[in-house]
CSV table of C-alpha atoms in Angstrom, one decimal:
chain,number,residue,atom,x,y,z
Z,21,UNK,CA,-31.0,-1.6,0.6
Z,22,UNK,CA,-27.8,-3.1,1.8
Z,23,UNK,CA,-27.0,-4.0,5.3
Z,24,UNK,CA,-23.8,-2.8,7.0
Z,25,UNK,CA,-21.8,-5.8,8.3
Z,26,UNK,CA,-18.7,-4.1,9.7
Z,27,UNK,CA,-17.2,-0.7,10.3
Z,28,UNK,CA,-13.7,0.5,11.3
Z,29,UNK,CA,-13.6,1.5,15.0
Z,30,UNK,CA,-10.5,3.6,14.8
Z,31,UNK,CA,-8.6,5.9,12.4
Z,32,UNK,CA,-5.2,5.2,13.9
Z,33,UNK,CA,-2.5,4.0,11.4
Z,34,UNK,CA,-1.6,0.3,11.4
Z,35,UNK,CA,1.9,0.9,13.0
Z,36,UNK,CA,0.2,2.6,16.0
Z,37,UNK,CA,-2.3,-0.3,16.4
Z,38,UNK,CA,0.4,-3.0,16.3
Z,39,UNK,CA,2.7,-1.4,18.9
Z,40,UNK,CA,2.3,-1.1,22.7
Z,41,UNK,CA,1.9,2.6,23.4
Z,42,UNK,CA,2.4,2.4,27.1
Z,43,UNK,CA,5.2,0.0,28.2
Z,44,UNK,CA,3.7,-0.2,31.7
Z,45,UNK,CA,0.6,-2.0,30.4
Z,46,UNK,CA,1.1,-5.8,30.3
Z,47,UNK,CA,-0.4,-7.2,27.1
Z,48,UNK,CA,-1.1,-10.6,28.7
Z,49,UNK,CA,-3.8,-8.9,30.7
Z,50,UNK,CA,-5.8,-8.5,27.5
Z,51,UNK,CA,-5.2,-11.8,25.9
Z,52,UNK,CA,-8.2,-14.1,25.7
Z,53,UNK,CA,-7.6,-17.3,27.7
Z,54,UNK,CA,-9.4,-20.6,27.5
Z,55,UNK,CA,-10.6,-20.2,31.1
Z,56,UNK,CA,-12.3,-16.9,30.2
Z,57,UNK,CA,-16.1,-17.4,30.6
Z,58,UNK,CA,-16.8,-15.7,27.3
Z,59,UNK,CA,-14.3,-17.6,25.3
Z,60,UNK,CA,-15.8,-19.6,22.4
Z,61,UNK,CA,-13.9,-21.9,20.0
Z,62,UNK,CA,-15.2,-22.9,16.5
Z,63,UNK,CA,-14.2,-26.0,14.6
Z,64,UNK,CA,-14.8,-26.7,11.0
Z,65,UNK,CA,-14.9,-29.8,8.9
Z,66,UNK,CA,-12.6,-30.3,5.8
Z,67,UNK,CA,-15.4,-28.8,3.6
Z,68,UNK,CA,-15.2,-25.6,5.6
Z,69,UNK,CA,-18.6,-26.1,7.3
Z,70,UNK,CA,-19.0,-25.4,11.1
Z,71,UNK,CA,-18.8,-28.8,12.9
Z,72,UNK,CA,-18.5,-27.9,16.5
Z,73,UNK,CA,-18.5,-25.0,19.0
Z,74,UNK,CA,-17.1,-25.1,22.5
Z,75,UNK,CA,-17.7,-22.5,25.2
Z,76,UNK,CA,-18.1,-22.3,28.9
Z,77,UNK,CA,-21.7,-21.3,28.9
Z,78,UNK,CA,-23.2,-23.9,26.5
Z,79,UNK,CA,-20.5,-26.5,26.6
Z,80,UNK,CA,-19.9,-28.5,23.4
Z,81,UNK,CA,-22.3,-28.3,20.5
Z,82,UNK,CA,-21.8,-30.5,17.5
Z,83,UNK,CA,-23.3,-29.9,14.1
Z,84,UNK,CA,-24.1,-32.4,11.3
Z,85,UNK,CA,-25.1,-31.6,7.8
Z,86,UNK,CA,-27.5,-33.5,5.6
Z,87,UNK,CA,-26.5,-34.6,2.0
Z,88,UNK,CA,-28.2,-31.5,0.6
Z,89,UNK,CA,-26.1,-29.2,2.9
Z,90,UNK,CA,-28.7,-28.4,5.4
Z,91,UNK,CA,-27.6,-28.0,9.0
């Protein structure tokens, strides 16, 4: 049994999704800003492994990996 990991939330064509439909709506209202309390930033090391997360709730969390690749 396979697990569903994602699903499309809309059936609109790409050109509709990439254009502002209502010119009265300001897109900057919906942009995620660094001061947003739910904002989270991920940083990765050169090997592509997660090395650090930053968010307003938990602050900075750093990750180190052992030689065998364990977190």
